[in-house]
Amino acid sequence: MKEALMMQGARTIMDNCVSLKAGETVLIVTDMVQENIAKVLAAAAVERGAEVVVSTMKPRQRAGEEPPKLIAESMKFADVVLIPVSYSVTHTFAVKEAAENGARLLVLTDFTEEMLISGGIEADFRAIKPVCKGVADAFAKGSKVHVTSPGGTDLWLDITGRRGNALYCVVEPGEFSTIPTVEANSSPVEGSANGRIVADASVPYLGIGVLNEPIVVDVKDGFITDIRGGRQAEVLKKDLASHNDPNCYNIAELGVGLNPKCKLCGIMLEDEGVIPTAHIGIGTSITLGGTVKAPTHYDLLMWNPKIEVDGRVLVDGDKVNL
């Protein structure tokens, strides 16, 4: 009977997030772990008169791994693509190319059944849209960014000429968003990031989750040069080294959490929307406006960021100055 409660969130997705119309084709890309969520989404889509196809794959081995070619090709021909999966495929060529073909894509990575019932899914996404777009527009118009935090972050980035991405869980043709995080982000110019990141909120990957102690990351000329901290830092450090790819250390993203309903819990798409947090993404940047494709994309979250764009304070903790 839990599915009856989950249908409320599924209906929010169909009506408010993708504006599904009768007769449209919906492709649900899932894996063998997330099939129950896919089933509820399919029921809500059928309820609205859509043509629904569910493609189930083996769970990916890591975030950022491409889906099978058969599924990737199918994604290009759907009106709506919903992606409830265990490991993120957000930062993949498959998502990028499906968006370029006009699909409306919504990514539900590491979703739990409870996330369709309460939490970030309860937010009024359209009401949040103006703030989210305002921060993204400020990024798009900006050049020099300085990120600091009480925990010790002190990072400089150059975002000259880079787009600002507003992910507020509502998509038009050619757009993708994650859900239920609401965030504005941008991808810095490759090689431009310098300074220090202190993640003291969450690293919602690799089983790390909510942080017990800070992870300190040194950055030079766009790449991580050192990672230190306790046990959780070692998990991150060992995983990045295991891929034997320098692009895993690329500074790929600056993102700001903007969903007042999200709560820090160690699950990526809840954590990244939390106010007042910011995150620094590392690894792949191709879906955000950058040029780097890596085997991974992870996000390092900090509390109470202060973000200055060209000397003007844009974000200061839970305050956004537009």
Coordinates of C-alpha atoms in Angstrom, one line a residue:
M1 CA 0.0 0.0 0.0
K2 CA 3.0 2.3 0.3
E3 CA 2.7 2.8 -3.5
A4 CA -0.5 4.8 -2.9
L5 CA 1.6 7.4 -0.9
M6 CA 4.4 7.4 -3.4
M7 CA 1.9 8.2 -6.2
Q8 CA 1.6 11.8 -4.8
G9 CA 5.2 12.5 -5.6
A10 CA 4.9 10.7 -8.9
R11 CA 2.0 12.9 -9.9
T12 CA 3.9 16.0 -8.9
I13 CA 6.6 14.9 -11.3
M14 CA 4.2 14.3 -14.2
D15 CA 2.1 17.4 -13.7
N16 CA 4.5 20.0 -12.3
C17 CA 8.0 18.9 -13.4
V18 CA 7.6 17.5 -16.9
S19 CA 4.0 18.7 -17.7
L20 CA 3.2 15.4 -19.3
K21 CA 0.5 15.3 -22.0
A22 CA -1.6 12.5 -23.2
G23 CA 0.0 10.7 -26.2
E24 CA 3.6 11.7 -25.4
T25 CA 6.3 9.0 -25.1
V26 CA 7.8 8.5 -21.7
L27 CA 11.0 6.4 -21.4
I28 CA 11.8 5.3 -17.8
V29 CA 15.4 4.3 -17.5
T30 CA 16.0 2.3 -14.3
D31 CA 18.1 -0.5 -12.9
M32 CA 17.3 -3.7 -11.0
V33 CA 17.5 -2.0 -7.6
Q34 CA 15.1 0.9 -8.4
E35 CA 12.3 -1.0 -10.2
N36 CA 9.6 -0.3 -7.6
I37 CA 10.1 3.5 -8.0
A38 CA 10.0 3.0 -11.8
K39 CA 6.8 1.1 -11.5
V40 CA 5.1 3.9 -9.6
L41 CA 6.3 6.5 -12.1
A42 CA 5.0 4.3 -14.9
A43 CA 1.6 4.1 -13.3
A44 CA 1.4 7.9 -13.0
A45 CA 2.4 8.3 -16.6
V46 CA -0.1 5.8 -17.9
E47 CA -2.8 7.5 -15.7
R48 CA -2.1 10.6 -17.9
G49 CA -2.5 8.8 -21.2
A50 CA 1.2 8.6 -22.1
E51 CA 2.9 5.8 -24.1
V52 CA 5.3 4.4 -21.5
V53 CA 8.4 2.3 -22.0
V54 CA 10.5 1.0 -19.1
S55 CA 14.1 0.0 -19.8
T56 CA 15.9 -1.8 -17.0
M57 CA 19.7 -2.2 -16.9
K58 CA 22.2 -3.6 -14.4
P59 CA 23.2 -1.0 -11.8
R60 CA 26.1 1.0 -13.0
Q61 CA 29.3 0.5 -11.1
R62 CA 30.0 4.1 -10.4
A63 CA 28.5 7.6 -10.8
G64 CA 29.0 9.0 -14.3
E65 CA 29.2 5.6 -16.1
E66 CA 27.3 5.6 -19.4
P67 CA 24.1 3.5 -19.7
P68 CA 24.1 0.7 -22.4
K69 CA 24.1 2.0 -26.0
L70 CA 20.7 0.5 -26.6
I71 CA 19.2 2.6 -23.8
A72 CA 21.2 5.7 -24.8
E73 CA 19.9 5.6 -28.3
S74 CA 16.3 5.2 -27.1
M75 CA 16.7 8.2 -24.9
K76 CA 17.1 10.4 -28.0
F77 CA 13.6 9.5 -29.3
A78 CA 11.5 10.1 -26.1
D79 CA 9.5 13.2 -25.3
V80 CA 10.2 12.6 -21.6
V81 CA 13.0 10.6 -20.0
L82 CA 12.8 9.8 -16.3
I83 CA 15.9 8.2 -14.7
P84 CA 15.5 6.5 -11.3
V85 CA 18.9 4.8 -10.9
S86 CA 21.2 3.7 -8.1
Y87 CA 24.3 5.5 -9.5
S88 CA 24.1 8.8 -11.3
V89 CA 24.1 8.9 -15.1
T90 CA 23.5 12.7 -15.1
H91 CA 27.0 13.6 -16.3
T92 CA 27.0 11.3 -19.3
F93 CA 26.9 11.7 -23.1
A94 CA 23.6 9.8 -23.1
V95 CA 21.9 12.6 -21.1
K96 CA 23.6 15.4 -23.0
E97 CA 22.6 14.0 -26.4
A98 CA 19.0 13.2 -25.4
A99 CA 18.7 16.8 -24.2
E100 CA 20.1 18.0 -27.5
N101 CA 17.5 16.0 -29.3
G102 CA 14.7 17.8 -27.4
A103 CA 13.8 15.4 -24.6
R104 CA 12.7 16.6 -21.2
L105 CA 14.8 14.8 -18.7
L106 CA 14.5 14.3 -15.0
V107 CA 17.1 12.4 -13.0
L108 CA 16.2 10.6 -9.8
T109 CA 19.5 9.2 -8.6
D110 CA 19.7 7.0 -5.4
F111 CA 16.0 7.7 -4.8
T112 CA 14.2 6.1 -1.9
E113 CA 10.6 5.3 -1.7
E114 CA 10.3 7.9 1.1
M115 CA 11.6 10.6 -1.2
L116 CA 8.5 10.3 -3.3
I117 CA 6.4 10.9 -0.2
S118 CA 8.1 13.7 1.7
G119 CA 11.1 16.0 1.9
G120 CA 12.4 18.0 -1.1
I121 CA 9.6 16.6 -3.3
E122 CA 7.1 18.8 -1.3
A123 CA 8.7 22.1 -2.4
D124 CA 6.9 24.5 -4.7
F125 CA 9.3 24.2 -7.6
R126 CA 7.8 27.0 -9.7
A127 CA 7.8 29.4 -6.8
I128 CA 11.5 28.7 -6.3
K129 CA 12.3 29.2 -10.0
P130 CA 12.9 33.0 -9.9
V131 CA 15.6 32.8 -7.2
C132 CA 17.2 29.7 -8.9
K133 CA 17.3 31.4 -12.3
G134 CA 18.5 34.7 -10.7
V135 CA 21.6 32.9 -9.2
A136 CA 22.2 31.1 -12.5
D137 CA 22.0 34.3 -14.4
A138 CA 24.5 36.0 -12.1
F139 CA 26.9 33.2 -12.7
A140 CA 26.4 33.5 -16.5
K141 CA 27.2 37.2 -16.4
G142 CA 30.1 36.8 -14.0
S143 CA 33.8 36.2 -14.3
K144 CA 35.8 36.0 -11.0
V145 CA 34.2 34.0 -8.2
H146 CA 35.5 33.7 -4.6
V147 CA 34.0 31.0 -2.4
T148 CA 34.7 31.0 1.4
S149 CA 33.1 29.3 4.3
P150 CA 33.4 29.3 8.2
G151 CA 34.8 25.8 7.8
G152 CA 37.8 27.0 5.9
T153 CA 37.0 27.0 2.2
D154 CA 38.9 29.7 0.3
L155 CA 38.6 29.0 -3.4
W156 CA 38.9 31.2 -6.5
L157 CA 37.3 30.3 -9.8
D158 CA 37.0 31.9 -13.3
I159 CA 33.5 31.4 -14.9
T160 CA 34.0 33.9 -17.8
G161 CA 31.9 32.8 -20.7
R162 CA 30.4 29.9 -18.9
R163 CA 26.6 29.4 -18.7
G164 CA 24.7 29.4 -15.5
N165 CA 22.5 26.3 -15.0
A166 CA 19.2 26.6 -13.1
L167 CA 18.0 23.2 -11.9
Y168 CA 14.6 23.7 -10.2
C169 CA 13.0 20.4 -11.1
V170 CA 10.9 21.8 -14.0
V171 CA 12.0 21.0 -17.5
E172 CA 11.2 22.2 -21.0
P173 CA 12.2 20.5 -24.2
G174 CA 16.0 20.2 -24.4
E175 CA 16.5 20.5 -20.7
F176 CA 17.4 18.2 -17.9
S177 CA 17.1 18.6 -14.1
T178 CA 17.7 16.6 -11.0
I179 CA 15.0 16.2 -8.4
P180 CA 14.3 17.1 -5.6
T181 CA 17.5 19.2 -5.3
V182 CA 17.0 22.8 -6.4
E183 CA 20.3 24.3 -7.3
A184 CA 22.0 26.9 -9.5
N185 CA 25.5 26.0 -10.8
S186 CA 28.2 26.8 -13.2
S187 CA 31.3 25.0 -14.5
P188 CA 34.6 27.0 -14.1
V189 CA 37.0 27.5 -16.9
E190 CA 39.4 24.5 -16.9
G191 CA 42.6 25.2 -15.1
S192 CA 41.3 28.3 -13.3
A193 CA 40.4 27.0 -9.8
N194 CA 42.9 27.7 -7.0
G195 CA 42.7 27.5 -3.2
R196 CA 41.2 25.2 -0.7
I197 CA 37.9 23.3 -0.3
V198 CA 36.7 22.3 3.1
A199 CA 33.8 19.9 2.9
D200 CA 32.0 19.8 6.3
A201 CA 28.5 18.9 5.3
S202 CA 28.3 15.8 3.1
V203 CA 29.9 13.9 0.3
P204 CA 26.9 11.8 -0.8
Y205 CA 28.8 9.2 -2.7
L206 CA 30.8 6.0 -2.1
G207 CA 28.9 5.4 1.1
I208 CA 30.5 8.5 2.7
G209 CA 27.3 10.6 3.2
V210 CA 27.0 13.1 6.1
L211 CA 30.5 14.0 7.2
N212 CA 31.8 13.1 10.7
E213 CA 34.8 15.4 10.2
P214 CA 35.9 17.8 7.5
I215 CA 37.6 16.7 4.3
V216 CA 40.2 19.2 3.3
V217 CA 41.1 19.5 -0.4
D218 CA 43.9 21.6 -1.9
V219 CA 43.4 22.9 -5.5
K220 CA 45.9 24.3 -7.9
D221 CA 45.4 25.3 -11.6
G222 CA 42.0 23.5 -11.8
F223 CA 43.0 20.2 -10.2
I224 CA 43.0 18.6 -6.8
T225 CA 46.5 18.2 -5.5
D226 CA 45.9 16.8 -2.0
I227 CA 43.0 15.3 0.1
R228 CA 43.2 14.9 3.8
G229 CA 41.1 14.3 6.8
G230 CA 39.8 11.1 8.5
R231 CA 38.4 7.8 7.4
Q232 CA 35.8 9.4 5.0
A233 CA 38.6 11.4 3.3
E234 CA 40.5 8.2 2.8
V235 CA 37.5 6.6 1.0
L236 CA 37.3 9.5 -1.4
K237 CA 41.1 9.6 -1.9
K238 CA 41.4 5.9 -2.6
D239 CA 38.4 5.9 -5.0
L240 CA 39.8 8.8 -7.1
A241 CA 43.2 7.1 -7.3
S242 CA 41.6 3.8 -8.4
H243 CA 40.4 5.2 -11.7
N244 CA 43.9 6.2 -12.8
D245 CA 42.6 9.2 -14.7
P246 CA 43.7 12.8 -13.9
N247 CA 40.3 14.2 -15.0
C248 CA 38.8 12.7 -11.8
Y249 CA 40.6 15.5 -10.0
N250 CA 39.1 18.3 -12.2
I251 CA 37.2 21.1 -10.5
A252 CA 34.0 20.8 -12.5
E253 CA 31.3 22.7 -10.7
L254 CA 30.2 25.3 -8.2
G255 CA 26.6 24.7 -7.1
V256 CA 24.3 26.4 -4.5
G257 CA 21.5 24.5 -2.7
L258 CA 18.1 26.3 -2.9
N259 CA 15.3 23.9 -1.8
P260 CA 13.9 24.9 1.6
K261 CA 12.3 21.4 2.0
C262 CA 15.5 19.4 1.5
K263 CA 17.3 18.0 4.6
L264 CA 20.8 16.7 4.9
C265 CA 20.7 12.9 5.0
G266 CA 23.5 11.5 3.0
I267 CA 21.5 11.0 -0.2
M268 CA 22.8 13.1 -3.1
L269 CA 19.7 14.7 -4.5
E270 CA 18.4 15.7 -1.1
D271 CA 21.7 16.9 0.2
E272 CA 22.6 19.1 -2.7
G273 CA 19.4 21.1 -2.4
V274 CA 19.9 21.9 1.3
I275 CA 19.9 25.6 2.4
P276 CA 22.5 26.9 3.4
T277 CA 25.0 24.7 1.5
A278 CA 27.2 24.9 -1.6
H279 CA 29.0 22.2 -3.4
I280 CA 32.1 21.8 -5.5
G281 CA 31.7 19.1 -8.1
I282 CA 34.8 17.2 -9.2
G283 CA 35.4 15.2 -12.4
T284 CA 33.1 15.4 -15.4
S285 CA 31.8 18.8 -16.5
I286 CA 30.4 18.2 -20.0
T287 CA 26.7 18.4 -19.0
L288 CA 27.3 21.7 -17.1
G289 CA 29.0 23.7 -19.8
G290 CA 32.6 22.5 -19.3
T291 CA 34.7 20.3 -21.5
V292 CA 36.0 17.5 -19.2
K293 CA 34.7 13.9 -19.3
A294 CA 36.0 11.7 -16.4
P295 CA 35.0 8.3 -15.1
T296 CA 33.3 10.0 -12.1
H297 CA 31.5 13.1 -10.9
Y298 CA 31.3 13.7 -7.1
D299 CA 30.2 16.7 -5.1
L300 CA 31.8 18.0 -1.9
L301 CA 29.3 20.0 0.2
M302 CA 30.1 22.8 2.7
W303 CA 27.9 24.6 5.2
N304 CA 27.2 28.4 5.1
P305 CA 29.0 29.4 1.9
K306 CA 29.8 33.0 1.0
I307 CA 30.0 33.4 -2.8
E308 CA 31.2 36.6 -4.3
V309 CA 31.0 37.2 -8.0
D310 CA 33.2 40.0 -9.4
G311 CA 33.4 41.4 -5.9
R312 CA 29.7 41.4 -5.1
V313 CA 28.2 39.1 -2.5
L314 CA 25.7 36.8 -4.3
V315 CA 25.2 34.2 -1.6
D316 CA 25.9 34.6 2.1
G317 CA 24.7 31.5 4.1
D318 CA 21.0 31.3 3.6
K319 CA 20.7 34.8 2.0
V320 CA 20.7 35.3 -1.7
N321 CA 21.3 38.8 -3.0
L322 CA 20.0 39.3 -6.5

